[in-house]
Short mmCIF file of C-alpha atoms in Angstrom, two decimals:
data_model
loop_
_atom_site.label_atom_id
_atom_site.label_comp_id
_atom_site.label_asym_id
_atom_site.label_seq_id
_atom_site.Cartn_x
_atom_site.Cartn_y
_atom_site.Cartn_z
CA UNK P 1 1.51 -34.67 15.01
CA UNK P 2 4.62 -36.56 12.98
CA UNK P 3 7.15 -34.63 11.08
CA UNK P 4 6.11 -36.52 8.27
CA UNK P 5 2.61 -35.38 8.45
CA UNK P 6 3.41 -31.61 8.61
CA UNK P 7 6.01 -31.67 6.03
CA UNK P 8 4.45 -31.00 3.64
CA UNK P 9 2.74 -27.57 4.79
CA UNK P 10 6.03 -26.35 5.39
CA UNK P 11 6.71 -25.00 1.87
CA UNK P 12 3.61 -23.44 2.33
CA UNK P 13 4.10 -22.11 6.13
CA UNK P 14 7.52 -20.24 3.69
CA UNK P 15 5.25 -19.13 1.53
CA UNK P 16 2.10 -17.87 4.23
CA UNK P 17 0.24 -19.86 2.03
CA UNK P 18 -1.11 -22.13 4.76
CA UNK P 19 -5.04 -21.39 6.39
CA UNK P 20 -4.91 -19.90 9.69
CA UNK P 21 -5.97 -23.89 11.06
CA UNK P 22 -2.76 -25.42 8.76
CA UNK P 23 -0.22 -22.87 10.36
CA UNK P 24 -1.60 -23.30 13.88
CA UNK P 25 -0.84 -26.95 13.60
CA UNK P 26 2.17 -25.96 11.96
CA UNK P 27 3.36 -23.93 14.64
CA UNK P 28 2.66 -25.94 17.53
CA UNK P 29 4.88 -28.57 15.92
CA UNK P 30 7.45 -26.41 15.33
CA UNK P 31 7.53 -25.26 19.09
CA UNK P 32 8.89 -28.61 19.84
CA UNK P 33 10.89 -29.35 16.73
CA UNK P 34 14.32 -28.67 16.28
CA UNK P 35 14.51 -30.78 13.08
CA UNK P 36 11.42 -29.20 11.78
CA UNK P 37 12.86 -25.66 12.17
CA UNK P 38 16.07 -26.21 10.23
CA UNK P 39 13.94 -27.71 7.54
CA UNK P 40 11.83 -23.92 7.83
CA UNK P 41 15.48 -22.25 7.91
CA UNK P 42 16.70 -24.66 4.73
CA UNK P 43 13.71 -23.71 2.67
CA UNK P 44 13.66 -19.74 3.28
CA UNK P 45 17.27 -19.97 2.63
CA UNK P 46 16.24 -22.10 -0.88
CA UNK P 47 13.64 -19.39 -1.56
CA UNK P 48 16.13 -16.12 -0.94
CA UNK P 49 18.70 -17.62 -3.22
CA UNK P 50 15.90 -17.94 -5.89
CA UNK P 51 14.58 -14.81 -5.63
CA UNK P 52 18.26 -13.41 -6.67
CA UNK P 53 18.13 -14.69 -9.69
CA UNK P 54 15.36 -12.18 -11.10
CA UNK P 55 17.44 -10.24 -13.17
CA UNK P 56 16.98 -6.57 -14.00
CA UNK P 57 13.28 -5.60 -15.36
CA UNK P 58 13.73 -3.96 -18.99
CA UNK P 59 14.03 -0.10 -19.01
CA UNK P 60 11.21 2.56 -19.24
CA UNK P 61 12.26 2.90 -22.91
CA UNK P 62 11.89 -0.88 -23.78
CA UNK P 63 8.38 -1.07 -21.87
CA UNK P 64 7.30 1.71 -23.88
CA UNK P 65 8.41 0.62 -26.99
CA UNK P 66 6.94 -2.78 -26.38
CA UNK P 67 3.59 -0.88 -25.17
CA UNK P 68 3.46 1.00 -28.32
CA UNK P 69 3.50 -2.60 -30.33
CA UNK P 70 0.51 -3.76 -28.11
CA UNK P 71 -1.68 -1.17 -28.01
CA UNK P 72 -1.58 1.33 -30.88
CA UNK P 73 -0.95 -1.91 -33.32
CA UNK P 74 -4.87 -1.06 -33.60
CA UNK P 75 -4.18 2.66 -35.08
CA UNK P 76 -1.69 0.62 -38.03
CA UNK P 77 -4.65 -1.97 -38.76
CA UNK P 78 -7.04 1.24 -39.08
CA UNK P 79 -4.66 3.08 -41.64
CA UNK P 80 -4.12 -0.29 -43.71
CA UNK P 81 -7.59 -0.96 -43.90
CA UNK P 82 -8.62 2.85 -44.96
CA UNK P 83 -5.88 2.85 -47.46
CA UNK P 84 -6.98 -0.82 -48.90
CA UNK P 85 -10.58 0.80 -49.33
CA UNK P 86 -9.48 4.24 -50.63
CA UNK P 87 -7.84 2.65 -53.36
CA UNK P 88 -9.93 -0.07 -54.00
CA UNK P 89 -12.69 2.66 -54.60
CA UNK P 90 -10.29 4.19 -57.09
CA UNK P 91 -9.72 1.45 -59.05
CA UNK P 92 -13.13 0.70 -59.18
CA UNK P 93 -13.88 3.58 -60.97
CA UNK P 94 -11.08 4.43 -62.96
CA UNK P 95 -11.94 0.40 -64.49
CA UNK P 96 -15.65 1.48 -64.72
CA UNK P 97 -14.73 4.87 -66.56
CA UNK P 98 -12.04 2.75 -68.93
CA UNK P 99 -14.41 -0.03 -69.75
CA UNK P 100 -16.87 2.51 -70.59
CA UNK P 101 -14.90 4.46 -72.72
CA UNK P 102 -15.93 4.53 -76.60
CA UNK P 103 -12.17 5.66 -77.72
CA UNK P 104 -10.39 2.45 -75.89
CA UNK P 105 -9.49 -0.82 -77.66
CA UNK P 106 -11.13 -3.79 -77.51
CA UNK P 107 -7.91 -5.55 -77.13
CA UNK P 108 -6.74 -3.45 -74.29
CA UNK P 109 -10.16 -3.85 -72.18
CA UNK P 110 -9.93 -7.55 -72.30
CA UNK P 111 -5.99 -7.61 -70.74
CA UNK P 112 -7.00 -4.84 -68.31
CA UNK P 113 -9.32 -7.51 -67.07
CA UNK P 114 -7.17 -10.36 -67.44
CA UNK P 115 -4.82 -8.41 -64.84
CA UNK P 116 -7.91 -7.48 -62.71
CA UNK P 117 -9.05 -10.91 -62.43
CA UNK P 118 -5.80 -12.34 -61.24
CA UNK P 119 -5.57 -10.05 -58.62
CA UNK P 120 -8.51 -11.13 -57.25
CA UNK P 121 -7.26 -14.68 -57.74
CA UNK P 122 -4.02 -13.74 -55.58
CA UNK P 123 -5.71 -11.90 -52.79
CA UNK P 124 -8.62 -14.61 -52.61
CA UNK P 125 -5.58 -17.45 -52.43
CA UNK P 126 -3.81 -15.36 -50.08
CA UNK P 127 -7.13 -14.90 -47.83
CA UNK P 128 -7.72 -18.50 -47.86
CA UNK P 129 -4.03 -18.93 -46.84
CA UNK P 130 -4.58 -16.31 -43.73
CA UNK P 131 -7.74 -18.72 -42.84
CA UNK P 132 -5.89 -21.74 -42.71
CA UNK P 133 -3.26 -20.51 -40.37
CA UNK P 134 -6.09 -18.94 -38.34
CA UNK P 135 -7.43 -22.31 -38.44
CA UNK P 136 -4.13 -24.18 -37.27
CA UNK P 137 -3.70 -21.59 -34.65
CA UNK P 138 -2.51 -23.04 -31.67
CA UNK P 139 -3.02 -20.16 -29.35
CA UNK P 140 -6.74 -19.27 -30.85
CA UNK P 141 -7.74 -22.14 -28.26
CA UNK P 142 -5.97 -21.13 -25.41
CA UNK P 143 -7.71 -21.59 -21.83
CA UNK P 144 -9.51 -17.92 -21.35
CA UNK A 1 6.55 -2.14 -13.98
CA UNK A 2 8.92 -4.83 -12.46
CA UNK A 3 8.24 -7.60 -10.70
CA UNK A 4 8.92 -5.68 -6.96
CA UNK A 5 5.76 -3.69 -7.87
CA UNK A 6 3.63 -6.12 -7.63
CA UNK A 7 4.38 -7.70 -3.87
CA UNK A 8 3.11 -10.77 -2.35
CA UNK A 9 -0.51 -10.67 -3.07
CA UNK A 10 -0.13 -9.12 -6.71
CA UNK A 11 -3.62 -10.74 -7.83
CA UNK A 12 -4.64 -9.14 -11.16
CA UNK A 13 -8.15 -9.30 -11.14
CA UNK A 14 -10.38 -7.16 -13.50
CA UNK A 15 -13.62 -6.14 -12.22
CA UNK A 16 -16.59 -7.70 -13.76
CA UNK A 17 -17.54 -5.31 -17.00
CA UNK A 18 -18.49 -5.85 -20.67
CA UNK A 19 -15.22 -6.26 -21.83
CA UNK A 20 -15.69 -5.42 -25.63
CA UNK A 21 -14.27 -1.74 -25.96
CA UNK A 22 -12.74 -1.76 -22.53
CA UNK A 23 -11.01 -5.38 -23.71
CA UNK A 24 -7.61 -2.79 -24.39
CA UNK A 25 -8.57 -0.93 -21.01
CA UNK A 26 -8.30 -4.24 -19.11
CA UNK A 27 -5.14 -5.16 -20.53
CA UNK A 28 -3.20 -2.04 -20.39
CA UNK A 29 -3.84 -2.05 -16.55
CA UNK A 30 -2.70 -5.94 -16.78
CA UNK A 31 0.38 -4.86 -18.70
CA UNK A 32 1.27 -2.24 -16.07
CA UNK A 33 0.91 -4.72 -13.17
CA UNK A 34 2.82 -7.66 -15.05
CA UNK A 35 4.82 -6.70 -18.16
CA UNK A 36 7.84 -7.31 -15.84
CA UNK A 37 6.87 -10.47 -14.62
CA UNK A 38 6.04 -11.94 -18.21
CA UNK A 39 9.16 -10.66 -19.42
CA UNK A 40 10.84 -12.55 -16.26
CA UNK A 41 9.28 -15.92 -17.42
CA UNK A 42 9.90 -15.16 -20.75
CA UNK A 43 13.87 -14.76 -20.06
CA UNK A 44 14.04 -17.73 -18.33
CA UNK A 45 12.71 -20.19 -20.94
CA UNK A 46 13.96 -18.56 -23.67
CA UNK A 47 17.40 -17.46 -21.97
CA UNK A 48 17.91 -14.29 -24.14
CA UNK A 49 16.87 -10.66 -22.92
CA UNK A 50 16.08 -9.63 -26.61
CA UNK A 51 14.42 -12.27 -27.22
CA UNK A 52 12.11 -12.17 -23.75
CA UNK A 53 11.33 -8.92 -25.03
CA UNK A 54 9.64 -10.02 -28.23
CA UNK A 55 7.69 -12.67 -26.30
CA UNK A 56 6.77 -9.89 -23.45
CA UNK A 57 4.82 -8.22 -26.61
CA UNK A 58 3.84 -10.89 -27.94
CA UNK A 59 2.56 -12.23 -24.98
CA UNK A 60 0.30 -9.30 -24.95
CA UNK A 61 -0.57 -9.07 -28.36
CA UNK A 62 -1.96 -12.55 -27.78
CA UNK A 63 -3.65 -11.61 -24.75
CA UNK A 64 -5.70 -8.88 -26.59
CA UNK A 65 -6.44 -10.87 -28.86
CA UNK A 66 -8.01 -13.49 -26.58
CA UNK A 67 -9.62 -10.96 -24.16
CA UNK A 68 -13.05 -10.82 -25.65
CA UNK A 69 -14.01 -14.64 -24.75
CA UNK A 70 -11.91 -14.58 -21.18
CA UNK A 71 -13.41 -14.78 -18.31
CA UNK A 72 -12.43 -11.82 -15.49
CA UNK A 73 -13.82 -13.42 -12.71
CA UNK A 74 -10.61 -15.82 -12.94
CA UNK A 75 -6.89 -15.49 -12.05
CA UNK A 76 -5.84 -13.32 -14.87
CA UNK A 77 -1.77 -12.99 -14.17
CA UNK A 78 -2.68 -16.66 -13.85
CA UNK A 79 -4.16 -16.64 -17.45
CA UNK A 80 -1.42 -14.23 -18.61
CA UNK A 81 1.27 -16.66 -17.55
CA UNK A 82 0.33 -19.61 -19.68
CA UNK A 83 -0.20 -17.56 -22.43
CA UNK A 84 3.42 -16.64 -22.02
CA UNK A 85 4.44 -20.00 -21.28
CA UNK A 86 2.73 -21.83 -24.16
CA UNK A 87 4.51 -19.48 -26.19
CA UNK A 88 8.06 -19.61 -25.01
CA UNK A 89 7.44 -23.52 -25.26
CA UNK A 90 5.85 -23.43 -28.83
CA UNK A 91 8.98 -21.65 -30.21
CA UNK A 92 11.26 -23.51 -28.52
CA UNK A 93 9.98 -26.53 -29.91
CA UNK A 94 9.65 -25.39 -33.72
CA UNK A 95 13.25 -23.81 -32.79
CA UNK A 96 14.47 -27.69 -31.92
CA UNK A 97 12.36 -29.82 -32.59
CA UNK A 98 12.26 -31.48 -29.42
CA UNK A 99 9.84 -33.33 -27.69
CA UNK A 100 10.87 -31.50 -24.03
CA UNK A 101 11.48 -28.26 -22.98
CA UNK A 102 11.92 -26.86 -19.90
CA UNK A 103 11.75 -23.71 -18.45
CA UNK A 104 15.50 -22.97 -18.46
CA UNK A 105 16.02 -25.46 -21.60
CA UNK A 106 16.05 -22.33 -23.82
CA UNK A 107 18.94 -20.83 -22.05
CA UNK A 108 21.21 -23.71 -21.11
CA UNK A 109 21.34 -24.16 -24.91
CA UNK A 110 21.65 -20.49 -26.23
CA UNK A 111 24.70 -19.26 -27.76
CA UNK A 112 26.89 -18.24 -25.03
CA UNK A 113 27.48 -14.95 -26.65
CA UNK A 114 24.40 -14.02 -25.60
CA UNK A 115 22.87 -12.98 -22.20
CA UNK A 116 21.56 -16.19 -21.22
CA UNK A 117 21.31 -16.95 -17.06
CA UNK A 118 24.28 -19.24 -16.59
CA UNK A 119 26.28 -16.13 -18.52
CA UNK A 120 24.84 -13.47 -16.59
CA UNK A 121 25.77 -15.33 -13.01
CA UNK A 122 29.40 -15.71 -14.61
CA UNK A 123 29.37 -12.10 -15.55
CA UNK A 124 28.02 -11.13 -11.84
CA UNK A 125 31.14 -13.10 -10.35
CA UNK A 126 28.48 -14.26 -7.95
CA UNK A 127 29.80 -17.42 -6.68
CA UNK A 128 26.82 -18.31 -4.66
CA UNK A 129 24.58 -17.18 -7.56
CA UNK A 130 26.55 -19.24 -10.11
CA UNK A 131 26.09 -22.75 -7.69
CA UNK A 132 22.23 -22.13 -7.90
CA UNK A 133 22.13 -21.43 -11.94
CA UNK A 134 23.79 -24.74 -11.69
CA UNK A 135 21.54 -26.45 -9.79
CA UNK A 136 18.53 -25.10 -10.80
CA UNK A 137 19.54 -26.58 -14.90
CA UNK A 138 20.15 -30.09 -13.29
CA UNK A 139 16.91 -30.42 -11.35
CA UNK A 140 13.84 -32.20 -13.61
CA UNK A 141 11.72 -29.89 -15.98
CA UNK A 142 9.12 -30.15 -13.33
CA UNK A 143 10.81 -28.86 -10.45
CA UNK A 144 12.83 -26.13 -12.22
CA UNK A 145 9.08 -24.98 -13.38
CA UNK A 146 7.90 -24.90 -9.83
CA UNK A 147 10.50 -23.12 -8.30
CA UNK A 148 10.83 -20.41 -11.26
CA UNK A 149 7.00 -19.71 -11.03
CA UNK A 150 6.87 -19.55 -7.08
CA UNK A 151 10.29 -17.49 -5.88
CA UNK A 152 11.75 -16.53 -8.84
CA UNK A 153 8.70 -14.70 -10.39
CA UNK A 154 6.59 -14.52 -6.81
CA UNK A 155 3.45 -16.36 -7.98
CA UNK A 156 0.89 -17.50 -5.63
CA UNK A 157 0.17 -20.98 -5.02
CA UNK A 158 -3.42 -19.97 -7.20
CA UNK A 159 -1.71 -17.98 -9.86
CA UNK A 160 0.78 -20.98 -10.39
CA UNK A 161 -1.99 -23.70 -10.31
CA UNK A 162 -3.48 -21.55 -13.50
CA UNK A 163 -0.19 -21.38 -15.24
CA UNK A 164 0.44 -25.00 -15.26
CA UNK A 165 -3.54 -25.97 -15.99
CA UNK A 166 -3.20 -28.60 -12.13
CA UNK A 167 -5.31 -28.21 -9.08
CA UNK A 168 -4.12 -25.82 -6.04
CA UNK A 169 -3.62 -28.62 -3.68
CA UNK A 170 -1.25 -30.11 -6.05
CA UNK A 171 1.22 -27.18 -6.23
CA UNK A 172 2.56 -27.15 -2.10
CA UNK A 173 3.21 -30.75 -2.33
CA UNK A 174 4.88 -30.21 -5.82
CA UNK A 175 6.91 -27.21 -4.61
CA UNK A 176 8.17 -28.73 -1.26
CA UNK A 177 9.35 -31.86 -3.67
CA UNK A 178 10.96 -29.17 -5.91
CA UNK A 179 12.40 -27.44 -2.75
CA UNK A 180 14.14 -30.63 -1.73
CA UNK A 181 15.65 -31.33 -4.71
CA UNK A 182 17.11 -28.05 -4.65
CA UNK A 183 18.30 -28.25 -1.09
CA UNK A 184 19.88 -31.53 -2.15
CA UNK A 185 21.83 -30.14 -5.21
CA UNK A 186 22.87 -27.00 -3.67
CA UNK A 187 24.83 -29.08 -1.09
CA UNK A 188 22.23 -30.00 1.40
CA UNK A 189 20.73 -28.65 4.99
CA UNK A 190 23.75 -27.70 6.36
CA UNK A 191 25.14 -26.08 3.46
CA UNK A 192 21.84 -24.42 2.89
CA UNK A 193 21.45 -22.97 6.49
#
């Protein structure tokens, strides 16, 4: 076999990424190859000089920290939305009991509304905004 | 939780399972094996540790986010890696607004006040270490990507071929070519012997 037919495999006889029938041929090429083994020598030496440039991994503190952001993100979501229901529950009733009440102005009921019905507006424009971006994601697609 | 952890054959696999409320499960145990290796990537195309931090979590965040529809039977540090990848490319790009970005793009432009690579070999005083931050920002995007996946992070030739979306047979051939063209730049065979 030609050096330029096994060249290729050698990145792969580096990496022991070759099947047991690529690095026999490999092998018995490189038994009688002196230009073949410095290439070997030249690509380990490529691959050691790479694998220096990892730096440090982050501390125990900063994987924690980061850990905490993944996984107990869920526990924040939980408390937002049992908050968000709590008080919308609240309000509810309070704007049952005050739209009820005989003693309270006519006036006054209709601008409690007003104010009731635009936030509805706001958080239905602001839900539709959320959508869109969900929509526009482009990471929602990504290759699972 | 660094990268030595995870030696040669660090395949991340999950077992097959209904992932639904063991989705977090599954990812926890994927964080522990490759948190370090993410945030590895991550530093390298966005050249900032602080910054390859945030991406590390988001990176994540994404991923458990996405774990419902994935599929376990596949190469998931694989899957985690392009997650990470698309990421780091999407915000360089909206940083930019470029039409190319590389894997060590991000860093060769960062402010140098910041821990970026080429800064960090200069801090090191590393002379042989500085040549091949040098060489590896004037080899082609597609090179620099090959050789950063394979020896800088220690992907397999299967977990890189997932990363980049090509078939495994393409990856040797594309990594020798990379090789090369590092060989060449660092001063060639004799220089790298």
């Amino acid at each position: 076999m030609h050096c330029e037919q096994i060249e290729t495999l050698l990145s792969g006889y580096v990496d022991a990424q070759l099947t047991q029938q690529q690095r026999q041929m490999v092998e018995i090429h490189l038994a009688d190859c002196p230009m073949c083994r410095d290439e070997v020598k030249s690509l380990q030496r490529i691959r050691e000089d790479l694998q220096m440039m990892r730096i440090p991994d982050p501390s125990a503190d900063q994987m924690d920290k980061i850990a905490r952001g993944v996984f107990e993100r869920g526990f924040t979501g939980l408390g937002w939305f049992l908050s968000i229901v709590g008080a919308m529950i609240l309000i509810g009733y309070a704007v049952y009991e005050f739209l009820t009440a005989p003693t309270a102005d006519a006036v006054v009921k209709v601008a409690v509304m007003c104010v009731l019905a635009g936030c509805v507006f706001l958080f239905g424009a602001k839900a539709a905004e959320r959508t869109r971006e969900y929509h526009t994601d482009h990471y929602k697609d990504v290759e699972r | 939780m660094g990268v030595g952890r995870f030696g040669e054959a660090g395949e991340a696999r999950a077992e097959p399972m209904a992932v639904g409320g063991r989705r977090k499960q599954m990812i926890r145990q994927l964080f522990e094996q490759e948190a370090g290796r993410v945030y590895q990537l991550a530093y390298r195309m966005v050249g900032d540790r602080e910054a390859a931090l945030d991406f590390t979590q988001e990176t994540f965040l994404r991923a458990l986010r996405s774990a419902d529809g994935m599929d376990p039977t596949r190469n998931l540090t694989g899957w985690l890696m392009r997650i990470a990848r698309n990421l780091c490319i999407d915000h360089l790009r909206s940083r930019r607004s470029r039409a190319t970005v590389s894997l060590s793009e991000g860093a060769a432009s960062a402010e140098p006040d910041r821990q970026t690579p080429a800064a960090d070999a200069r801090l090191i005083g590393d002379e042989r270490r500085a040549r091949v931050e040098a060489a590896l920002a004037r080899l082609s995007d597609e090179h620099r990507e090959m050789l950063i996946l394979r020896d800088v992070l220690d992907l397999s030739y299967g977990q890189i071929a997932e990363t980049l979306g090509i078939p495994a047979g393409t990856v040797m051939s594309r990594l020798h070519r990379a090789r090369r063209a590092m060989r060449n730049l660092m001063g060639g065979p004799s220089d790298a012997l």
